[in-house]
Coordinates of C-alpha atoms and ligand atoms in Angstrom, one line a residue:
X1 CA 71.1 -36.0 42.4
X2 CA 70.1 -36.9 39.0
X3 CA 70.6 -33.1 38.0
X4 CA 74.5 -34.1 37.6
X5 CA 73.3 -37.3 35.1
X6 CA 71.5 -35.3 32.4
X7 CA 71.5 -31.7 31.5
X8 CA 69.0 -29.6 32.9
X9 CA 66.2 -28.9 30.4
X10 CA 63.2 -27.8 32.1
X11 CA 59.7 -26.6 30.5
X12 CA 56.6 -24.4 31.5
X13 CA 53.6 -25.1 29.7
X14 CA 50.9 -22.9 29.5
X15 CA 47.9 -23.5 27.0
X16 CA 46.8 -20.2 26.0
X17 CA 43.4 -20.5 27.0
X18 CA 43.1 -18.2 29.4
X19 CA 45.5 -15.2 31.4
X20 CA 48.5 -16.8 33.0
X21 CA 47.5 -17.9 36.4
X22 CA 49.7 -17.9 39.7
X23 CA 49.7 -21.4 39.7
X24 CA 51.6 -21.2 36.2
X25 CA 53.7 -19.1 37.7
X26 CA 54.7 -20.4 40.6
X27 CA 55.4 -23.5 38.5
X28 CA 57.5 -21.4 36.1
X29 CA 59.6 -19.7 39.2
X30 CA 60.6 -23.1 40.5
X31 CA 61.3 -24.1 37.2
X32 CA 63.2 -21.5 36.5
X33 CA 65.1 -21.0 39.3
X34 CA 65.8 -24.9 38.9
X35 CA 67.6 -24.4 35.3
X36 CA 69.1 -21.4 36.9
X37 CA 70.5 -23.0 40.0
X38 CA 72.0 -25.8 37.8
X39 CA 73.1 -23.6 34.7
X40 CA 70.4 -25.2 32.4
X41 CA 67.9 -24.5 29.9
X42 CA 64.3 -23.3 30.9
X43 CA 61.6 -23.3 28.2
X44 CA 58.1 -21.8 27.4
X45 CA 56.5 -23.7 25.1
X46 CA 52.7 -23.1 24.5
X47 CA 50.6 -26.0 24.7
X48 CA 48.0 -25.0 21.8
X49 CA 46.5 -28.0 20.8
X50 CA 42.8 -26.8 21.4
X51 CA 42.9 -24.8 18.6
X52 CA 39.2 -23.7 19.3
X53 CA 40.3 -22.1 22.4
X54 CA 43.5 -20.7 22.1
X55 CA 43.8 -17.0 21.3
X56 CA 47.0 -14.8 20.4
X57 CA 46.1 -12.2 23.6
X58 CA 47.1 -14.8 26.0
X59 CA 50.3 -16.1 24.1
X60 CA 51.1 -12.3 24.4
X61 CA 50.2 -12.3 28.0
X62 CA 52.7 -15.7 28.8
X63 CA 55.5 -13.6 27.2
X64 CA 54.7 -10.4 28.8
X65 CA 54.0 -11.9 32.2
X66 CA 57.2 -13.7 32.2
X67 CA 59.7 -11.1 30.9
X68 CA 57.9 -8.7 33.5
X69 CA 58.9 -11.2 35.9
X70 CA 62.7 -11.2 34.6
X71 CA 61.7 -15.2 34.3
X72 CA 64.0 -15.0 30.7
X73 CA 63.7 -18.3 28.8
X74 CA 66.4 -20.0 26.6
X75 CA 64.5 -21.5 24.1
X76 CA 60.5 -21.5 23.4
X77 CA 58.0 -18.9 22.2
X78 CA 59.5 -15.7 20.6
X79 CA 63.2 -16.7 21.1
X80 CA 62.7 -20.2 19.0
X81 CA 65.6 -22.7 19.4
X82 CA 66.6 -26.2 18.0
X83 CA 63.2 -27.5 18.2
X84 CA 60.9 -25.6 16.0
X85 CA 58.8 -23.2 17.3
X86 CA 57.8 -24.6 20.6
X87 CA 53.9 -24.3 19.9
X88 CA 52.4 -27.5 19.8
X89 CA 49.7 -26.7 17.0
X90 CA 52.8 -26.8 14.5
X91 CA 53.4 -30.5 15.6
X92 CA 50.0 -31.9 14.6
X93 CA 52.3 -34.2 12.1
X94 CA 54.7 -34.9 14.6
X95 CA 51.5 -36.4 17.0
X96 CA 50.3 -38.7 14.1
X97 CA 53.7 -40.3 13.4
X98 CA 53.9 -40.7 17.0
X99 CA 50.5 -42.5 17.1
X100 CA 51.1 -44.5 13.8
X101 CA 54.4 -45.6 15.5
X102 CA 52.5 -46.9 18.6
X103 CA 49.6 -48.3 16.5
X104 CA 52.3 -50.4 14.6
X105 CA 54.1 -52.0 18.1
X106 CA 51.1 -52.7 19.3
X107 CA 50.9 -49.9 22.3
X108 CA 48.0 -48.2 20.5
X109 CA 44.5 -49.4 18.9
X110 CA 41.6 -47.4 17.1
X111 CA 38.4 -47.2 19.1
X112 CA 35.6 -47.1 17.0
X113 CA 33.0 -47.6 19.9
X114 CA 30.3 -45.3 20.3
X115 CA 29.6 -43.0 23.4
X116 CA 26.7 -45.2 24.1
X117 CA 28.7 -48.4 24.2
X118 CA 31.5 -46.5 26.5
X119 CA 28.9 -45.1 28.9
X120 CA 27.4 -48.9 29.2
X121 CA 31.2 -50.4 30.2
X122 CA 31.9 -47.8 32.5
X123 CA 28.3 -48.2 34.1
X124 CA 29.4 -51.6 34.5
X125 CA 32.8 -50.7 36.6
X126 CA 30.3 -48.3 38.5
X127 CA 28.0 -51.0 39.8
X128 CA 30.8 -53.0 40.9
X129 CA 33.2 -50.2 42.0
X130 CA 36.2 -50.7 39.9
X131 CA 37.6 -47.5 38.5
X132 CA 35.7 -45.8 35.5
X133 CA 37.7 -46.9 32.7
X134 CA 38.0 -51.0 34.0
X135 CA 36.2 -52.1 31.4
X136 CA 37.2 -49.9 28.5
X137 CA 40.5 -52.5 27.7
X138 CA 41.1 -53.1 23.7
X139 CA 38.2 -55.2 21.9
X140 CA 39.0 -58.7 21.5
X141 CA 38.3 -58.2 17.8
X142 CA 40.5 -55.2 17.2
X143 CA 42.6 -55.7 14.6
X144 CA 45.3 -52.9 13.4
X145 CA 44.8 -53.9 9.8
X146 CA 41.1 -53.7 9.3
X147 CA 41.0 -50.1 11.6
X148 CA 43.0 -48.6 9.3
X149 CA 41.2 -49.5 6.1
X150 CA 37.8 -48.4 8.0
X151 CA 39.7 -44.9 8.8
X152 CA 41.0 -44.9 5.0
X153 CA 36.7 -45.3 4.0
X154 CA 36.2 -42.4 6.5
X155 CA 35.0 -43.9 9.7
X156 CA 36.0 -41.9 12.5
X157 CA 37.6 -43.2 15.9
X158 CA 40.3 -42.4 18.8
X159 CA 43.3 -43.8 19.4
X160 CA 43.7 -45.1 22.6
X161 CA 47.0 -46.1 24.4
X162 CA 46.7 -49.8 25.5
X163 CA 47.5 -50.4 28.7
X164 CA 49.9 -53.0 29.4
X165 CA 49.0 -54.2 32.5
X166 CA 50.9 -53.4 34.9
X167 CA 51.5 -51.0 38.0
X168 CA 53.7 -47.7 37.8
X169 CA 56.1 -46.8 40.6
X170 CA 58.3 -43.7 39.9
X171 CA 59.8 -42.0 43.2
X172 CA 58.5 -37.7 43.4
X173 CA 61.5 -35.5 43.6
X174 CA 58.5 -33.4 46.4
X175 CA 56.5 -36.7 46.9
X176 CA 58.7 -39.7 47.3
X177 CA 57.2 -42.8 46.2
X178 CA 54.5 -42.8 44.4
X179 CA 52.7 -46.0 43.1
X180 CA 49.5 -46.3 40.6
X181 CA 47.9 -49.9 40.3
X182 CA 47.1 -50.8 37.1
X183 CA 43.5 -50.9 37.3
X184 CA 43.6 -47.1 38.3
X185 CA 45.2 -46.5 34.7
X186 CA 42.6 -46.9 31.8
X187 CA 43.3 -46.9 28.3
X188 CA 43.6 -43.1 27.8
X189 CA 42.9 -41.5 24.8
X190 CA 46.4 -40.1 22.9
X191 CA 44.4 -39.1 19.5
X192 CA 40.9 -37.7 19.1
X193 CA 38.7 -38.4 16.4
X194 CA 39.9 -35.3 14.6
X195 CA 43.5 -36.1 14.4
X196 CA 44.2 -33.7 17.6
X197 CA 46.2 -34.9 19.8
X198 CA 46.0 -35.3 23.7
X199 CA 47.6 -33.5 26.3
X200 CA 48.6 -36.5 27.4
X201 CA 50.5 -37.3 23.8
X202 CA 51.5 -34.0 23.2
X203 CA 52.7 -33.2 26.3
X204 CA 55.1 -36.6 26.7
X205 CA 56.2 -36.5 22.8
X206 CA 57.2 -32.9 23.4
X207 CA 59.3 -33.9 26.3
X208 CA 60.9 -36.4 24.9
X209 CA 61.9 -34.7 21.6
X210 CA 62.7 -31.9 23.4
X211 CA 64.8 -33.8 25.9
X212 CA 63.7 -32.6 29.4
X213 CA 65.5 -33.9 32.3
X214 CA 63.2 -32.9 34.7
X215 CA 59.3 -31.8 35.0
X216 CA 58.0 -29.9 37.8
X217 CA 54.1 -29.0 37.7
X218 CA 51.1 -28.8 39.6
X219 CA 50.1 -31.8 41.8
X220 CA 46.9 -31.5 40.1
X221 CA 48.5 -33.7 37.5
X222 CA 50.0 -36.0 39.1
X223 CA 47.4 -39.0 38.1
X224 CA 48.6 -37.8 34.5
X225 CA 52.3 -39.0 35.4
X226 CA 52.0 -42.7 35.2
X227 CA 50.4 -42.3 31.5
X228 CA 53.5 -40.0 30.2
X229 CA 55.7 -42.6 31.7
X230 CA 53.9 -45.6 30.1
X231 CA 54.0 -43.4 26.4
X232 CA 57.9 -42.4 27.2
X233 CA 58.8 -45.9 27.4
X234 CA 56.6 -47.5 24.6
X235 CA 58.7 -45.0 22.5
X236 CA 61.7 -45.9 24.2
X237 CA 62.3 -42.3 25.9
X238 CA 64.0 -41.6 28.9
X239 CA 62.2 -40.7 31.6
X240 CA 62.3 -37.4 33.3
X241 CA 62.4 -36.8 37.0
X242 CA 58.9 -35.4 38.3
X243 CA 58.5 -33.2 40.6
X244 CA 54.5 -32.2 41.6
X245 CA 54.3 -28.7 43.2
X246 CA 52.2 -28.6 46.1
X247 CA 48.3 -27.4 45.6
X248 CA 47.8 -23.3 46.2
X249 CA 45.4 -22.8 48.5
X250 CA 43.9 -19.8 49.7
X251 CA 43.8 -17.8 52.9
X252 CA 40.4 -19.8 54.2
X253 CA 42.3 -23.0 53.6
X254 CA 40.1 -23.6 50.5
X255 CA 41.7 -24.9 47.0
X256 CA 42.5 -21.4 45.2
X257 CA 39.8 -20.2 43.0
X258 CA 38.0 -16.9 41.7
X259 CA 36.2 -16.7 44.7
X260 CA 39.7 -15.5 46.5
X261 CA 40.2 -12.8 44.0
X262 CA 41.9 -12.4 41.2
X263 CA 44.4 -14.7 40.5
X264 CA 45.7 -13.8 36.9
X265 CA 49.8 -12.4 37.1
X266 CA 48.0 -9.7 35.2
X267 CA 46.0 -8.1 37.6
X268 CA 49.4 -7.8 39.8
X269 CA 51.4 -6.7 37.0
X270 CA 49.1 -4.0 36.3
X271 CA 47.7 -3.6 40.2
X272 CA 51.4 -1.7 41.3
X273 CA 53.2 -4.5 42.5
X274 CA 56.9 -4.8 41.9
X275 CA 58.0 -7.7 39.8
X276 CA 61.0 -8.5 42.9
X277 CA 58.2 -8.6 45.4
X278 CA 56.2 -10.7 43.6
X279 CA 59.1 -12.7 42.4
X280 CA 60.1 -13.7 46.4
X281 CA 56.1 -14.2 47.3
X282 CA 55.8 -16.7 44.4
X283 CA 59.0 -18.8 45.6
X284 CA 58.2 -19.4 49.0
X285 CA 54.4 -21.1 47.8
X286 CA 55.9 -24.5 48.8
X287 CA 59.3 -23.4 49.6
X288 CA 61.5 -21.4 52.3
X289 CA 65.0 -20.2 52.0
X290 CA 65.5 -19.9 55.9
X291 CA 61.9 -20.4 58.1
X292 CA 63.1 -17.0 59.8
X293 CA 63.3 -14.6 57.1
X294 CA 61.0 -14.2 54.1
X295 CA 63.0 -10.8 51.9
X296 CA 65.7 -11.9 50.2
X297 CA 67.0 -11.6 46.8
X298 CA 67.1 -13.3 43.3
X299 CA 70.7 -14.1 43.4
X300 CA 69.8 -15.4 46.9
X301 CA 66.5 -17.7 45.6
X302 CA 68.7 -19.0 43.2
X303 CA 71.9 -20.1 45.1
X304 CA 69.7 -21.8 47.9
X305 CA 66.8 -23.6 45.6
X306 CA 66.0 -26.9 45.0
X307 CA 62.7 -28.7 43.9
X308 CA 63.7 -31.8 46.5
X309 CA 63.6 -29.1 49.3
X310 CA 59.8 -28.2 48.0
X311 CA 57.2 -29.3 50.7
X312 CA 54.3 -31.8 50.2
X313 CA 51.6 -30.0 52.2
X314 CA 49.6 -27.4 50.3
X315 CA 51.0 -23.9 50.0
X316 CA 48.9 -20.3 50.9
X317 CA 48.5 -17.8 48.5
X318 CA 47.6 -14.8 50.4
X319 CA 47.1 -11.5 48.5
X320 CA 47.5 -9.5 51.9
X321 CA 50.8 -10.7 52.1
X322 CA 51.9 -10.2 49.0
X323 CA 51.0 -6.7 49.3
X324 CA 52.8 -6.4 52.6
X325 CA 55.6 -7.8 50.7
X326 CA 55.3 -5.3 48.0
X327 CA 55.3 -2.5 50.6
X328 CA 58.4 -3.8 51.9
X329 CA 60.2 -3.7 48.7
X330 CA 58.7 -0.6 47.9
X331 CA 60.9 1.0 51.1
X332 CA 63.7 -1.0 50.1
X333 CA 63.8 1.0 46.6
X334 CA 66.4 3.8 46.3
X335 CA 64.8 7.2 46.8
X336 CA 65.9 8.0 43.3
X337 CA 64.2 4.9 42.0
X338 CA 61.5 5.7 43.7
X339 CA 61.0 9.6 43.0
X340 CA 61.4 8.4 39.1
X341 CA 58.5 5.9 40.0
X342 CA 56.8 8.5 41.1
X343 CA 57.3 10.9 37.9
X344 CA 56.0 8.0 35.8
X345 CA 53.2 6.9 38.1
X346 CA 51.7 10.7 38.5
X347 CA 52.2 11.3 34.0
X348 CA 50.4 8.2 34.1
X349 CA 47.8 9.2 36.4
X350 CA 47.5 13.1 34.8
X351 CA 47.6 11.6 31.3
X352 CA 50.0 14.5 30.8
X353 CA 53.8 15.2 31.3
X354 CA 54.8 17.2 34.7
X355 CA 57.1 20.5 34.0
X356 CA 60.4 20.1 35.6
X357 CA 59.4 22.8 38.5
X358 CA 56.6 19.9 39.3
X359 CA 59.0 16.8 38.7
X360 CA 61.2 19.1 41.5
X361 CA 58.0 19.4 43.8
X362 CA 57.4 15.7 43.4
X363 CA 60.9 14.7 44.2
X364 CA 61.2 16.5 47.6
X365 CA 58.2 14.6 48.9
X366 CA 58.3 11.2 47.3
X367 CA 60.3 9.8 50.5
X368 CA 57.7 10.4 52.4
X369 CA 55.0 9.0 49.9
X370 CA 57.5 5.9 49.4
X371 CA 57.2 5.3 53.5
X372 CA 53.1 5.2 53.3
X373 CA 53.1 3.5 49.4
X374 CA 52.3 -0.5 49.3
X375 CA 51.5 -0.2 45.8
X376 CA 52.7 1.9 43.3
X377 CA 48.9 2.4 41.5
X378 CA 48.8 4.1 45.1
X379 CA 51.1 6.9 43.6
X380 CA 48.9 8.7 41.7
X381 CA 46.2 9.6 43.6
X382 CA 48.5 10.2 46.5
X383 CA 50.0 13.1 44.7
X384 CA 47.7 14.4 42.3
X385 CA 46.8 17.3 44.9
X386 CA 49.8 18.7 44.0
X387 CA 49.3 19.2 40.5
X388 CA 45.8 19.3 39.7
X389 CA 42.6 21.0 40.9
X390 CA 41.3 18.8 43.7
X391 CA 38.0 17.5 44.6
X392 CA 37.3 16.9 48.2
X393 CA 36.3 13.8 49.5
X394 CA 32.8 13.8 50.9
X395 CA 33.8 11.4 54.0
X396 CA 37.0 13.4 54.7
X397 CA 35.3 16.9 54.0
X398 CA 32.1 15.7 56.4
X399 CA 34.3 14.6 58.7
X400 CA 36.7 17.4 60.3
X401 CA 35.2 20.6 58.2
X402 CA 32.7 21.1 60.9
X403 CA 33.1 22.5 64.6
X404 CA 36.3 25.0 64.7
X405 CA 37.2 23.8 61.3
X406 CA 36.7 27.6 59.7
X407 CA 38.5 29.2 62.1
X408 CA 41.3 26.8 61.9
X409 CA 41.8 27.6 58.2
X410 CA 41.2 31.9 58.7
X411 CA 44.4 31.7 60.9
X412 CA 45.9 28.9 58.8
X413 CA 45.8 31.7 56.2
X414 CA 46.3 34.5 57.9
X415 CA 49.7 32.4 59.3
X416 CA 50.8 30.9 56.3
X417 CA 50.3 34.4 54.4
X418 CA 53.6 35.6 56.7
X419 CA 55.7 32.8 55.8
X420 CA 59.1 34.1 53.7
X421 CA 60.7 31.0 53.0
X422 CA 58.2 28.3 52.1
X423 CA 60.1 25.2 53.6
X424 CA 58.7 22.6 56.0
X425 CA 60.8 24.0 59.0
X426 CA 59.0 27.6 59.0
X427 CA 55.3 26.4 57.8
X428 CA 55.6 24.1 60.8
X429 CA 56.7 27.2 62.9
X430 CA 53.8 29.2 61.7
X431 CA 51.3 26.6 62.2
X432 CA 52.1 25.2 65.6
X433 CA 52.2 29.2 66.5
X434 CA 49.0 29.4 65.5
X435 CA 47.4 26.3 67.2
X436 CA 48.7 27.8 70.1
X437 CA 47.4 31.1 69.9
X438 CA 44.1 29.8 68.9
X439 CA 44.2 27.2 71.8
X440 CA 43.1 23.8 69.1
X441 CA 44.8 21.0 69.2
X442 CA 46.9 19.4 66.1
X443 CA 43.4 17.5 65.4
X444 CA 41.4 20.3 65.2
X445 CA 43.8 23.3 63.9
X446 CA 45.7 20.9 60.8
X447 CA 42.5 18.1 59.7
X448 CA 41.0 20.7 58.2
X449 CA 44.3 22.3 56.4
X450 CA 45.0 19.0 55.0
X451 CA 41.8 18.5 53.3
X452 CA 41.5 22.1 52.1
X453 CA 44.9 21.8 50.1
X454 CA 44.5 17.9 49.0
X455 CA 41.3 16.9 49.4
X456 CA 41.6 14.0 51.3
X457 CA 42.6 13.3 55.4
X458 CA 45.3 10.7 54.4
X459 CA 47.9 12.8 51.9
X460 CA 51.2 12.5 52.6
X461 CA 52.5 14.7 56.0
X462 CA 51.6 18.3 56.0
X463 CA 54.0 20.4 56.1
X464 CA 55.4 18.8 53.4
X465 CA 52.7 18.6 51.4
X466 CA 52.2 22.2 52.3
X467 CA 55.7 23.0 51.0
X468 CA 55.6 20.9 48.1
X469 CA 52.6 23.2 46.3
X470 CA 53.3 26.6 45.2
X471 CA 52.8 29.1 48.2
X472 CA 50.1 31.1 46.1
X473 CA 48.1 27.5 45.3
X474 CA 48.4 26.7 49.2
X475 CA 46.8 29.7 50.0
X476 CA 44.1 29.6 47.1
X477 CA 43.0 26.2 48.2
X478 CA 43.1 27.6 51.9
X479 CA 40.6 30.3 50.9
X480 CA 38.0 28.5 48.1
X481 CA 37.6 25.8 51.6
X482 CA 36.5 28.8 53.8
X483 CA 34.6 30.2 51.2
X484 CA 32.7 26.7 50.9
X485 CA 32.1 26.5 54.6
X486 CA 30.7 29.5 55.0
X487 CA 28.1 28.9 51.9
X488 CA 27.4 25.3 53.1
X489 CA 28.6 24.2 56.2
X490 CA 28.9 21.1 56.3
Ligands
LIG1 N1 49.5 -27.3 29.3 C1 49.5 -28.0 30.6 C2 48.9 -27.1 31.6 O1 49.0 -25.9 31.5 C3 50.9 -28.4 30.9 C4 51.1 -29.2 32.1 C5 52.4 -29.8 32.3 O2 53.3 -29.1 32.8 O3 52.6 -31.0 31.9 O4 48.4 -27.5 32.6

């Protein structure tokens, strides 16, 4: 395809106006793995043109997002390049020249109509159902000559592109074919009244200058397609190839908004998932590396992808998945990855470092927290039992401190006392001993162990949770629960 006719130069463009969204990403990923798949260049530049609304936290976010993504960029924000310093508010200058260029040849007039005037001619299309902007065509009087002096005396207008008349075919590298009449393409605005300039002139000059061979976005702008191609060749660019992802969606089949949760990278990066999990959720939101298996690697993403392989119909973006997903890669980790995980998540949790003799603790059980972990903000609170005072929890504490719960823990205790070697092996000896002298079943005799010593009923197993706290703290927390029962049972 056309990648072998031009080198690859793809762009993401996020405008800073908010926290990078999944959609952004997912566009980025297939960008990305695009330029990677074909040894080319990906770039971020930041589409900052509404100055008003553009604010340094997000450009940080963009960065951050991507590099915690490993999404690495050739040239754009932060790593520059031969083209400036990818931020389109430096380029205001570049956007007038642009304009001036068009105004001279004839592809661009100044609109000095009022909103009253515009509102009355697209009325007009209204009542006799042509497209909004039918009507809003170049004056007959405009003249390039006599706009310019007005805007020298200070009169303010927009530039519009003027539509030349004609239809736009361009084939979708996702789509196929796509065709706009040219009624359906007014005579959009490239320059406001201010001297800002459009997405629509921005966006195009940008690609041009910077020589992308290919742009692959949302489908959301696909109507916006036909009016970069009209500006690329009244400036005598060459056209990309497009490529318009498929719409996310969400779980209830509705277009993705708030109302499915978040849906800022942030809140994953900073919710425990893993950047590999999220990595392979993203690529398969409009594409599949194999329909029968849905794990697979970077290295993997990147031999097999292709933006003509992306489907058309809309794509699901399913938290619950993704967390499954994330759970899956969490058991894929190493052990040793994940027991240094672990170390960081609990430090983080304790806002304190552990001692080495509770890094040691932590390590012999994090296997068995890594088998019950989706997320790794899960960590924390999983483990903090063994390092900190606990507090019960009332549901847990309500439910299975009641019934033969005190004299469960009295021979708990009294079993436990005897136990030499604090291992698993022998505190499971002890214990299943004592269940059977006591005649309870595992229910009755260990629910109310495991929430004397963590505090909850879901810590990781018991023995092992038993072993992995000092034998003296075991037995402490053993003894301050039967003291509580007994003053209130519950
Ligand atoms: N700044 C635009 C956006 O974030 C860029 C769209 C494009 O890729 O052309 O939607």
């Amino acid at each position: 395809m056309s990648a072998d006719r031009r080198p690859v130069r793809v762009r993401i463009a996020p405008s800073p106006t908010g926290f990078l969204h999944v959609g952004n990403v997912r566009a980025a990923l297939f960008n990305w793995l695009f330029a990677r798949r074909h040894g080319g260049v990906f770039i971020i530049r930041i589409d900052d043109t509404d100055l008003a609304r553009s604010e340094d936290h997000y450009i940080a976010d963009v960065v951050e997002g991507f590099r915690w993504l490993g999404l690495d960029w050739d040239e754009g924000v932060e790593v520059g390049g031969p083209h400036g310093t990818y931020f389109q508010s430096d380029r205001f200058d570049r956007y007038q020249e642009v304009t001036d260029q068009l105004i001279e040849a004839g592809r661009a007039y100044h609109d000095f109509r009022t909103v009253e005037e515009l509102e009355g001619l697209r009325a007009r299309a209204r009542a006799e159902k042509k497209p909004p902007g039918y009507y809003i065509r170049r004056p007959a009087d405009s003249d390039p000559e006599a706009d310019r002096l007005r805007i020298r005396r200070g009169e303010k207008a927009v530039v519009r592109f003027s539509g030349p008349g004609k239809s736009v075919v361009f084939n979708d590298l996702v789509r196929g074919k796509v065709r706009f009449e040219a009624d359906a393409i007014d005579d959009f605005v490239i320059l406001r009244s201010d001297g800002s300039p459009t997405y629509h002139l921005a966006s195009t000059v940008d690609d041009i200058d910077y020589r992308i061979s290919h742009v692959a976005r949302g489908e959301d702008l696909l109507s916006s397609t036909p009016k970069h191609m009209l500006i690329t060749e009244a400036l005598g660019g060459e056209h990309p190839e497009y490529a318009h992802l498929p719409l996310l969606f969400g779980p209830d089949g509705r277009k993705l908004s708030k109302r499915h949760g978040d849906t800022s990278l942030r809140s994953y990066r900073e919710g425990g998932f893993l950047p590999e999990a999220v990595f392979n959720y993203m690529s398969l939101l409009g594409w599949s590396l194999d329909p029968e298996r849905e794990v697979f690697d970077r290295a993997e993403t990147i031999d097999a992808f292709d933006l003509a392989d992306v489907q058309k119909s809309p794509a699901v973006f399913d938290p619950q998945k993704l967390a499954w997903m994330n759970g899956v890669y969490i058991r894929m980790m190493g052990t040793g990855a994940f027991a240094d995980q672990s170390v960081q998540a609990a430090e983080a949790d304790l806002d304190r470092t552990l001692t080495e003799d509770e890094k040691g603790r932590l390590r012999d059980i994090a296997p068995l927290v890594q088998e019950r972990t989706k997320l790794i903000i899960e960590i924390g609170p999983a483990v903090r039992f063994l390092f900190d005072d606990i507090s019960y929890d009332e549901k847990a504490w309500r439910k299975v401190m009641k019934g033969d719960a005190a004299r469960a823990l009295g021979a708990a205790q009294e079993a436990l006392k005897e136990v030499e070697e604090w291992n698993p092996e022998p505190i499971e000896r002890a214990l299943r001993a004592m269940l059977e002298a006591e005649a309870l079943s595992a229910r009755k005799g260990f629910q109310p162990i495991r929430v004397a010593i963590s505090g909850s009923n879901i810590s990781p197993p018991l023995f092992e949770s038993l072993a992995a706290l000092p034998q003296n703290v075991a037995l402490q927390r053993i003894a301050a629960a039967i003291r509580l029962l007994a003053e209130a049972p519950a």
